Coordinates of C-alpha atoms and ligand atoms in Angstrom, one line a residue:
X1 CA 18.0 3.1 -11.1
X2 CA 17.6 6.3 -13.1
X3 CA 20.1 8.4 -15.1
X4 CA 22.4 10.2 -12.7
X5 CA 22.0 14.0 -12.5
X6 CA 25.3 15.9 -12.5
X7 CA 26.2 17.2 -9.0
X8 CA 26.9 20.8 -10.2
X9 CA 23.5 20.9 -11.7
X10 CA 22.0 19.6 -8.4
X11 CA 23.7 22.2 -6.3
X12 CA 22.9 25.2 -8.6
X13 CA 19.3 24.1 -8.9
X14 CA 19.0 23.4 -5.2
X15 CA 20.1 27.0 -4.3
X16 CA 17.6 28.5 -6.7
X17 CA 14.7 26.3 -5.7
X18 CA 15.3 26.8 -2.0
X19 CA 15.5 30.6 -2.3
X20 CA 12.2 30.7 -4.1
X21 CA 10.5 28.3 -1.7
X22 CA 11.7 30.2 1.4
X23 CA 10.3 33.4 -0.1
X24 CA 6.7 32.0 0.1
X25 CA 6.8 29.5 3.1
X26 CA 7.7 29.6 6.8
X27 CA 11.4 29.1 7.3
X28 CA 11.0 25.7 9.0
X29 CA 8.9 24.3 6.2
X30 CA 11.8 23.9 3.8
X31 CA 14.4 21.1 4.4
X32 CA 17.6 21.8 2.5
X33 CA 20.4 20.3 4.6
X34 CA 22.0 17.4 2.7
X35 CA 22.2 15.3 5.9
X36 CA 18.5 15.9 6.7
X37 CA 17.5 15.1 3.1
X38 CA 18.9 11.6 3.6
X39 CA 15.7 10.8 5.4
X40 CA 13.8 11.3 2.1
X41 CA 16.1 9.3 -0.2
X42 CA 14.0 6.2 -0.2
X43 CA 10.7 4.7 1.1
X44 CA 10.2 1.1 2.3
X45 CA 11.6 -0.2 -1.0
X46 CA 15.0 0.5 0.3
X47 CA 16.8 -1.1 -2.6
X48 CA 16.6 2.1 -4.5
X49 CA 17.8 5.5 -3.1
X50 CA 18.2 9.0 -4.4
X51 CA 18.2 12.2 -2.3
X52 CA 15.9 15.0 -3.5
X53 CA 16.8 18.6 -4.2
X54 CA 14.8 19.7 -1.1
X55 CA 11.8 18.7 1.0
X56 CA 8.8 20.9 1.9
X57 CA 6.8 20.2 5.0
X58 CA 3.7 22.4 4.8
X59 CA 1.0 22.8 7.5
X60 CA -1.9 23.8 5.2
X61 CA -3.5 23.5 1.8
X62 CA -2.4 27.1 1.1
X63 CA 1.2 26.3 1.9
X64 CA 1.1 23.2 -0.4
X65 CA -0.3 25.4 -3.2
X66 CA 2.4 28.0 -2.6
X67 CA 5.1 25.4 -2.9
X68 CA 3.6 23.9 -6.0
X69 CA 3.3 27.3 -7.7
X70 CA 7.1 27.8 -7.2
X71 CA 7.9 24.4 -8.5
X72 CA 5.6 24.8 -11.5
X73 CA 7.2 28.2 -12.4
X74 CA 10.7 26.7 -12.2
X75 CA 9.6 23.4 -13.9
X76 CA 10.9 21.4 -10.9
X77 CA 9.4 17.9 -10.5
X78 CA 7.5 17.2 -7.3
X79 CA 7.2 13.9 -5.4
X80 CA 4.3 13.8 -2.9
X81 CA 5.1 11.8 0.2
X82 CA 3.1 10.6 3.1
X83 CA 5.0 8.5 5.6
X84 CA 7.3 6.8 3.1
X85 CA 6.1 3.3 3.7
X86 CA 5.5 2.5 0.1
X87 CA 6.8 -1.0 -0.9
X88 CA 6.8 -0.1 -4.6
X89 CA 9.1 3.0 -4.5
X90 CA 6.1 5.3 -4.9
X91 CA 7.7 8.1 -2.9
X92 CA 11.2 7.6 -4.3
X93 CA 12.6 11.0 -5.3
X94 CA 14.6 11.8 -8.4
X95 CA 17.8 14.0 -7.9
X96 CA 16.1 17.0 -9.6
X97 CA 12.8 16.8 -7.6
X98 CA 11.3 18.4 -4.5
X99 CA 9.5 16.3 -2.0
X100 CA 6.2 17.6 -0.6
X101 CA 5.6 15.7 2.6
X102 CA 2.4 15.5 4.7
X103 CA 4.1 15.0 8.1
X104 CA 2.7 18.2 9.5
X105 CA -0.7 18.0 7.9
X106 CA -2.2 16.1 10.9
X107 CA -5.3 18.0 12.0
X108 CA -8.8 16.5 12.5
X109 CA -11.1 19.0 10.8
X110 CA -14.5 17.5 11.5
X111 CA -16.2 14.4 13.0
X112 CA -19.8 13.8 12.1
X113 CA -21.4 10.7 13.6
X114 CA -24.9 11.5 12.2
X115 CA -23.5 11.3 8.6
X116 CA -20.7 8.8 9.7
X117 CA -17.7 10.7 8.4
X118 CA -14.5 12.2 9.5
X119 CA -12.6 15.0 7.7
X120 CA -8.8 15.1 8.3
X121 CA -5.6 16.5 6.9
X122 CA -4.0 13.7 5.0
X123 CA -0.8 13.5 7.0
X124 CA -2.8 11.8 9.8
X125 CA -1.8 8.2 10.2
X126 CA -4.3 5.5 9.3
X127 CA -4.6 4.1 12.8
X128 CA -5.0 7.5 14.4
X129 CA -8.2 8.0 12.4
X130 CA -9.8 5.1 14.2
X131 CA -8.1 6.3 17.4
X132 CA -10.1 9.6 17.0
X133 CA -13.5 7.9 16.9
X134 CA -13.2 4.5 18.6
X135 CA -14.2 5.7 22.1
X136 CA -17.6 6.6 20.5
X137 CA -18.0 3.1 19.0
X138 CA -16.8 3.8 15.4
X139 CA -13.8 2.8 13.3
X140 CA -12.2 3.5 9.9
X141 CA -12.1 0.2 8.0
X142 CA -9.1 0.0 5.7
X143 CA -6.3 -1.4 7.8
X144 CA -2.9 -1.8 6.1
X145 CA -0.5 -3.7 8.3
X146 CA 1.6 -0.5 8.3
X147 CA -1.4 1.4 9.8
X148 CA 0.6 2.7 12.8
X149 CA 2.9 4.6 10.5
X150 CA 1.3 5.1 7.0
X151 CA -0.6 8.3 6.3
X152 CA -4.1 8.7 4.8
X153 CA -2.2 10.6 2.0
X154 CA -0.3 7.5 1.0
X155 CA -3.4 5.3 1.5
X156 CA -5.2 7.4 -1.1
X157 CA -2.1 7.5 -3.3
X158 CA -2.0 3.7 -3.4
X159 CA -5.7 2.9 -2.9
X160 CA -4.4 0.8 0.1
X161 CA -6.1 -2.3 1.5
X162 CA -5.6 -4.5 4.5
X163 CA -6.6 -7.7 6.2
X164 CA -10.2 -6.5 6.9
X165 CA -10.8 -5.1 3.4
X166 CA -12.3 -8.4 2.3
X167 CA -15.6 -7.3 3.9
X168 CA -15.3 -3.5 4.0
X169 CA -13.5 -2.8 0.7
X170 CA -10.3 -0.8 0.2
X171 CA -9.6 2.9 0.5
X172 CA -11.6 3.9 -2.6
X173 CA -14.7 2.3 -1.0
X174 CA -14.3 4.3 2.2
X175 CA -13.2 7.7 0.7
X176 CA -15.9 10.3 0.3
X177 CA -14.0 13.4 -0.8
X178 CA -10.7 15.1 -1.1
X179 CA -9.1 18.5 -1.3
X180 CA -6.3 18.3 -3.8
X181 CA -3.8 20.8 -5.2
X182 CA -2.9 20.6 -8.8
X183 CA 0.7 21.1 -10.0
X184 CA 0.0 24.7 -10.9
X185 CA -1.3 25.5 -7.4
X186 CA -5.0 25.3 -8.3
X187 CA -7.0 23.9 -5.3
X188 CA -9.8 21.5 -6.3
X189 CA -12.5 19.7 -4.3
X190 CA -13.6 16.2 -5.4
X191 CA -16.4 14.2 -4.0
X192 CA -18.2 15.4 -0.9
X193 CA -19.9 14.0 2.2
X194 CA -21.9 11.1 0.5
X195 CA -20.9 7.9 -1.3
X196 CA -21.6 9.1 -4.9
X197 CA -21.1 12.7 -5.6
X198 CA -22.5 14.3 -8.8
X199 CA -20.6 14.3 -12.1
X200 CA -17.8 12.1 -13.4
X201 CA -16.2 10.0 -10.6
X202 CA -13.0 12.0 -10.5
X203 CA -12.5 11.0 -6.9
X204 CA -12.3 7.4 -8.2
X205 CA -9.6 8.5 -10.7
X206 CA -7.6 10.2 -8.0
X207 CA -7.7 7.3 -5.5
X208 CA -4.8 5.1 -6.5
X209 CA -3.2 7.6 -8.8
X210 CA 0.1 7.4 -7.0
X211 CA 0.8 11.1 -6.7
X212 CA 0.5 11.5 -10.5
X213 CA -2.4 13.9 -10.6
X214 CA -2.1 16.3 -7.6
X215 CA -1.2 16.6 -3.9
X216 CA -4.1 15.5 -1.7
X217 CA -4.2 17.7 1.5
X218 CA -7.6 16.9 3.1
X219 CA -9.8 13.8 3.0
X220 CA -13.4 13.0 4.0
X221 CA -13.5 9.4 5.2
X222 CA -16.4 7.0 5.9
X223 CA -16.5 5.8 9.5
X224 CA -18.5 2.7 10.6
X225 CA -20.0 1.5 13.9
X226 CA -17.8 -1.1 15.4
X227 CA -19.2 -4.7 15.1
X228 CA -20.7 -6.3 18.2
X229 CA -18.0 -8.9 18.3
X230 CA -15.3 -10.6 16.2
X231 CA -13.5 -13.9 16.4
X232 CA -10.5 -15.3 14.4
X233 CA -9.9 -19.0 13.8
X234 CA -6.5 -20.5 13.0
X235 CA -6.5 -23.2 10.4
X236 CA -3.2 -25.1 9.8
X237 CA -2.6 -27.3 6.7
X238 CA 0.2 -29.5 5.5
X239 CA 0.7 -27.7 2.1
X240 CA 0.3 -24.3 0.6
X241 CA -1.8 -25.7 -2.2
X242 CA -4.3 -27.3 0.2
X243 CA -4.7 -24.0 2.2
X244 CA -5.2 -22.2 -1.1
X245 CA -7.9 -24.7 -2.1
X246 CA -9.6 -24.2 1.2
X247 CA -9.7 -20.4 0.6
X248 CA -11.2 -20.9 -2.8
X249 CA -13.9 -23.2 -1.3
X250 CA -14.8 -20.7 1.4
X251 CA -15.2 -17.9 -1.1
X252 CA -17.1 -20.1 -3.5
X253 CA -19.5 -21.1 -0.7
X254 CA -20.6 -17.5 -0.5
X255 CA -19.7 -16.9 3.2
X256 CA -18.1 -13.5 3.7
X257 CA -15.6 -13.5 6.6
X258 CA -14.2 -10.1 7.4
X259 CA -10.6 -11.4 6.7
X260 CA -8.9 -14.5 5.3
X261 CA -5.1 -14.2 5.7
X262 CA -2.5 -16.7 4.6
X263 CA 1.0 -17.4 5.9
X264 CA 3.4 -20.2 4.8
X265 CA 5.9 -22.1 6.8
X266 CA 8.9 -19.7 6.5
X267 CA 6.7 -16.7 7.5
X268 CA 4.9 -18.6 10.3
X269 CA 8.3 -19.4 11.8
X270 CA 9.8 -16.0 11.4
X271 CA 6.7 -14.3 12.8
X272 CA 6.3 -16.7 15.7
X273 CA 9.9 -16.1 16.7
X274 CA 9.2 -12.4 16.8
X275 CA 5.6 -12.1 18.1
X276 CA 4.8 -15.3 20.0
X277 CA 1.4 -15.3 18.5
X278 CA 0.6 -19.0 19.3
X279 CA 0.7 -20.1 15.6
X280 CA 0.8 -23.9 15.1
X281 CA 3.7 -25.8 13.5
X282 CA 2.4 -26.4 10.0
X283 CA 3.2 -25.7 6.3
X284 CA 0.4 -23.2 5.7
X285 CA -1.8 -21.2 8.1
X286 CA -5.0 -19.4 7.5
X287 CA -6.4 -16.8 9.9
X288 CA -10.1 -16.5 9.1
X289 CA -12.1 -13.9 11.1
X290 CA -15.8 -13.4 11.2
X291 CA -17.8 -10.8 13.1
X292 CA -21.3 -10.0 14.3
X293 CA -23.4 -11.1 17.3
X294 CA -22.5 -14.3 19.1
X295 CA -25.2 -16.2 17.1
X296 CA -23.9 -14.8 13.8
X297 CA -20.3 -15.6 14.7
X298 CA -21.3 -19.2 15.6
X299 CA -23.3 -19.7 12.4
X300 CA -20.5 -18.4 10.1
X301 CA -17.7 -20.3 11.9
X302 CA -19.7 -23.6 11.7
X303 CA -19.9 -23.2 7.9
X304 CA -16.3 -22.2 7.5
X305 CA -14.9 -24.9 9.8
X306 CA -16.9 -27.5 8.0
X307 CA -15.3 -26.4 4.7
X308 CA -11.8 -26.5 6.4
X309 CA -12.4 -30.1 7.7
X310 CA -12.8 -31.3 4.1
X311 CA -9.2 -30.3 3.6
X312 CA -7.8 -32.3 6.6
X313 CA -6.5 -29.4 8.7
X314 CA -3.6 -30.2 11.0
X315 CA -5.0 -27.5 13.3
X316 CA -8.4 -25.9 13.7
X317 CA -8.5 -23.5 16.7
X318 CA -10.8 -20.6 17.5
X319 CA -9.4 -17.7 19.6
X320 CA -10.7 -18.3 23.1
X321 CA -10.2 -14.7 24.4
X322 CA -9.7 -11.1 23.3
X323 CA -6.0 -11.4 24.3
X324 CA -5.6 -14.4 22.1
X325 CA -7.3 -12.6 19.1
X326 CA -5.0 -9.6 19.7
X327 CA -1.9 -11.9 19.7
X328 CA -3.0 -13.6 16.4
X329 CA -3.4 -10.2 14.7
X330 CA -0.3 -8.7 16.2
X331 CA 1.6 -11.6 14.6
X332 CA 0.0 -11.2 11.2
X333 CA 0.5 -7.4 11.2
X334 CA 4.2 -7.7 12.2
X335 CA 5.0 -10.4 9.5
X336 CA 6.9 -8.0 7.2
X337 CA 8.8 -6.3 10.0
X338 CA 9.7 -9.7 11.5
X339 CA 11.0 -10.8 8.1
X340 CA 13.1 -7.7 7.9
X341 CA 14.9 -8.8 11.0
X342 CA 16.2 -11.9 9.4
X343 CA 16.8 -11.0 5.7
X344 CA 16.6 -8.2 3.1
X345 CA 13.5 -8.7 1.2
X346 CA 11.4 -7.4 -1.7
X347 CA 7.7 -7.7 -1.1
X348 CA 5.6 -8.3 -4.3
X349 CA 2.0 -7.5 -4.6
X350 CA 0.1 -9.3 -7.4
X351 CA -3.6 -10.1 -7.4
X352 CA -5.2 -13.2 -8.9
X353 CA -8.6 -14.9 -9.1
X354 CA -8.9 -16.8 -5.8
X355 CA -9.6 -20.0 -7.6
X356 CA -6.0 -19.7 -9.1
X357 CA -4.3 -19.7 -5.6
X358 CA -3.2 -23.3 -5.6
X359 CA -1.6 -23.0 -9.1
X360 CA 0.1 -19.7 -8.4
X361 CA 1.5 -20.8 -5.1
X362 CA 2.9 -23.9 -6.9
X363 CA 4.4 -21.6 -9.6
X364 CA 6.1 -19.4 -6.9
X365 CA 7.6 -22.5 -5.3
X366 CA 9.0 -23.6 -8.7
X367 CA 10.5 -20.1 -9.3
X368 CA 12.0 -20.1 -5.8
X369 CA 13.9 -23.3 -6.8
X370 CA 14.8 -22.0 -10.3
X371 CA 16.4 -18.8 -8.9
X372 CA 17.6 -20.4 -5.6
X373 CA 16.0 -17.7 -3.6
X374 CA 13.9 -18.2 -0.4
X375 CA 10.4 -17.0 -0.6
X376 CA 7.8 -16.4 2.2
X377 CA 4.2 -15.9 1.5
X378 CA 1.9 -13.8 3.7
X379 CA -1.1 -12.2 2.1
X380 CA -4.8 -11.3 1.9
X381 CA -6.0 -14.6 0.5
X382 CA -9.7 -13.8 0.5
X383 CA -9.0 -11.0 -2.0
X384 CA -6.5 -13.1 -4.0
X385 CA -3.9 -10.4 -3.1
X386 CA -0.6 -12.1 -2.9
X387 CA 2.6 -10.8 -1.2
X388 CA 5.5 -13.2 -1.9
X389 CA 8.5 -11.8 0.1
X390 CA 11.7 -12.7 -1.8
X391 CA 14.5 -12.9 0.7
X392 CA 18.1 -12.1 -0.3
X393 CA 21.3 -10.5 0.7
X394 CA 21.4 -6.9 -0.5
X395 CA 25.2 -6.9 -0.3
X396 CA 25.5 -10.0 -2.4
X397 CA 26.8 -9.4 -6.0
X398 CA 24.0 -9.6 -8.6
X399 CA 21.4 -10.6 -5.9
X400 CA 19.1 -7.6 -6.5
X401 CA 19.1 -8.2 -10.2
X402 CA 18.2 -11.9 -9.6
X403 CA 15.4 -10.9 -7.2
X404 CA 14.1 -8.4 -9.8
X405 CA 14.1 -11.1 -12.5
X406 CA 12.3 -13.6 -10.3
X407 CA 9.8 -10.9 -9.1
X408 CA 9.0 -10.0 -12.7
X409 CA 8.3 -13.7 -13.5
X410 CA 5.9 -14.0 -10.5
X411 CA 4.0 -10.9 -11.4
X412 CA 3.7 -11.9 -15.0
X413 CA 2.3 -15.2 -13.8
X414 CA -0.3 -13.3 -11.8
X415 CA -1.3 -11.4 -15.0
X416 CA -1.3 -14.6 -17.1
X417 CA -3.8 -16.4 -14.8
X418 CA -6.2 -13.5 -15.2
X419 CA -5.0 -11.3 -12.3
X420 CA -3.1 -8.0 -12.2
X421 CA 0.3 -6.5 -11.3
X422 CA -0.8 -4.9 -8.1
X423 CA -3.5 -5.3 -5.5
X424 CA -2.7 -2.5 -3.0
X425 CA 0.9 -1.5 -3.0
X426 CA 0.8 0.3 -6.4
X427 CA 3.1 0.3 -9.4
X428 CA 5.7 2.9 -8.3
X429 CA 9.1 2.2 -9.8
X430 CA 8.9 -1.4 -8.9
X431 CA 6.4 -2.5 -11.5
X432 CA 6.7 0.4 -13.9
X433 CA 8.5 -1.6 -16.6
X434 CA 6.0 -4.5 -16.3
X435 CA 3.0 -2.3 -17.2
X436 CA 3.3 -3.2 -20.8
X437 CA 2.8 -6.9 -19.9
X438 CA -0.6 -6.1 -18.6
X439 CA -1.7 -3.1 -20.7
X440 CA -1.9 -2.7 -24.5
X441 CA -0.4 0.5 -25.9
X442 CA -3.9 2.0 -26.3
X443 CA -4.7 1.4 -22.6
X444 CA -1.4 3.1 -21.6
X445 CA -2.2 6.0 -23.9
X446 CA -5.6 6.4 -22.3
X447 CA -4.1 6.5 -18.8
X448 CA -1.4 9.0 -20.0
X449 CA -4.1 11.3 -21.4
X450 CA -5.7 11.4 -18.0
X451 CA -2.4 12.5 -16.6
X452 CA -2.1 15.1 -19.4
X453 CA -5.3 16.7 -18.2
X454 CA -4.2 17.0 -14.5
X455 CA -0.5 17.6 -15.0
X456 CA 0.2 18.7 -18.5
X457 CA 3.9 19.3 -17.9
X458 CA 4.4 15.9 -16.4
X459 CA 6.1 17.3 -13.3
X460 CA 4.3 15.2 -10.6
X461 CA 6.0 12.1 -9.3
X462 CA 8.3 11.5 -12.2
X463 CA 9.7 8.1 -13.3
X464 CA 6.8 6.1 -11.7
X465 CA 3.9 4.1 -13.0
X466 CA 4.5 4.7 -16.7
X467 CA 7.5 3.0 -18.5
X468 CA 10.4 5.5 -18.4
X469 CA 10.8 6.0 -22.1
X470 CA 7.1 6.6 -22.6
X471 CA 6.8 9.2 -19.8
X472 CA 10.1 10.9 -20.8
X473 CA 8.7 11.4 -24.3
X474 CA 5.6 13.0 -22.8
X475 CA 7.5 15.7 -20.8
Ligands
LIG501 C1 5.5 -3.3 7.0 C2 4.6 -2.8 5.9 C3 3.3 -3.4 5.8 C4 2.4 -2.9 4.8 N1 1.2 -3.5 4.7 C5 0.3 -3.0 3.8 C6 -1.0 -3.5 3.7 O1 -1.4 -4.4 4.5 N2 -1.8 -3.0 2.8 C7 -1.4 -2.0 1.9 O2 -2.2 -1.6 1.1 N3 -0.1 -1.5 1.9 C8 0.7 -2.0 2.9 N4 2.0 -1.5 2.9 C9 2.5 -0.5 1.9 C10 2.3 1.0 2.4 O3 2.2 1.1 3.8 C11 1.0 1.6 1.8 O4 1.2 1.7 0.3 C12 0.7 3.0 2.3 O5 -0.6 3.4 1.9 C13 1.7 4.1 2.0 O6 1.4 5.2 2.8 P1 2.5 6.3 3.1 O7 1.8 7.4 3.8 O8 3.6 5.7 3.7 O9 2.7 6.8 1.6 P2 4.1 7.0 0.8 O10 4.9 5.8 0.8 O11 4.8 8.2 1.3 O12 3.5 7.3 -0.6 C14 2.8 6.3 -1.3 C15 2.3 6.9 -2.6 O13 1.3 7.9 -2.4 C16 1.7 9.1 -3.0 N5 1.3 10.2 -2.1 C17 1.8 10.4 -0.9 N6 1.2 11.5 -0.3 C18 0.4 12.0 -1.3 C19 -0.4 13.1 -1.3 N7 -0.5 14.0 -0.3 N8 -1.1 13.4 -2.5 C20 -1.0 12.5 -3.5 N9 -0.2 11.4 -3.5 C21 0.5 11.2 -2.4 C22 3.2 9.0 -3.2 O14 3.7 9.8 -4.2 C23 3.4 7.5 -3.5 O15 3.1 7.3 -4.8 C24 2.9 -1.9 3.9 C25 4.2 -1.4 4.0 C26 5.0 -1.8 5.0 C27 6.4 -1.2 5.2

């Protein structure tokens, strides 16, 4: 995807960089073997690959700072990496870059139930944060479907969301503070232990900044008491557009379910084959979950089901047990993985006003016919956060280019109906060259000036977010 870097240059540079890194870090913190570096050549956007010069796996903020000082001195670009589950190529290296990975930054530093917070090193996986506090009746709300694997580092990088973020907000709404190392090795603390720290909201700037501003090593996260109960209801419809209209009506009615998830026929079938979740045979399925006391659940479900009935559902079924609820969610959370078993796919991530769901779903179907590429839709419908999965054969001639062209048209459609290019997966390399469709030159300039302040030499996470020519000119 990028300009190839000559192999002689890579080898000479690698030797120099590794020698300097080894001088300041424990021996096992530096990965330099070419076969081991293959593990870092891509993230979950596997269509694009490039091995880095080296990878560093530090155990502390001090080790991250030492590695960054070396890279800063040598003017070596650095790619921060959590678990590498980005679907936007956010953690894709360039051939002249060093990866700084958080895999060994996994300590829990503090749990404070009185102030409802947990402080962790950022390599900790999302699900293990809840794992740390759930026996005491608490949980960490943002729940990406990748939560078993993805790290808090990447969640902060991408401002990640998940099925239950409709009610609880995404990462930025649950992040209280960070420790971050700037490219020159300076350690900064942003935010603190409460929701709104003093001064400019630099924490808000960092959350979702895709590794462009610094390497986040520690995070203070808000934890919440677990709700008394929760119940999902399955709603099957005979078209995507009708299901989309039902979502729009639920949101318009002012009810706030904890989650409204959408799956269309291709995804229902693929997921059901894999997870046996008990999904009905229909064109479009909504999973709507509410929570609270039994009375609260009953009241909310009565309103939501009455709205659904106005759209002639082919199925309307509440989960009857905890096992059934768990199966429903296991299915939804395995949908991407299940799709990966049957096809190569690119997962898009555009956000639209919920009222535009029927129109955009129709637009996606038209584009699927135009490009003759199969599309499955599975997404956080309550937030209007769409995830069309374009399925293709990665070995087919010209297929990737066709997928990219179709993906670009879908994302432009999202922008054109008043939405935006990304909801939770970030821009990465995937949407970098579409940024100018959404942002005017003055907006792009304002964002680049923010990067200038944090990373004046433009060494952090190169070739992402900003169109290539613009960012190259900045370096
Ligand atoms: C099957 C599947 C399901 C998914 N479902 C969801 C979902 O429901 N919701 C959702 O939001 N996403 C989802 N994703 C996308 C992905 O899991 C998220 O973007 C996740 O937050 C990435 O975390 P990570 O640790 O893997 O980060 P990485 O992929 O390693 O990195 C992501 C970004 O964060 C930056 N970064 C990493 N570490 C640091 C650091 N220490 N400091 C600063 N920047 C850093 C990277 O440079 C990169 O730009 C899914 C992905 C897959 C494969």
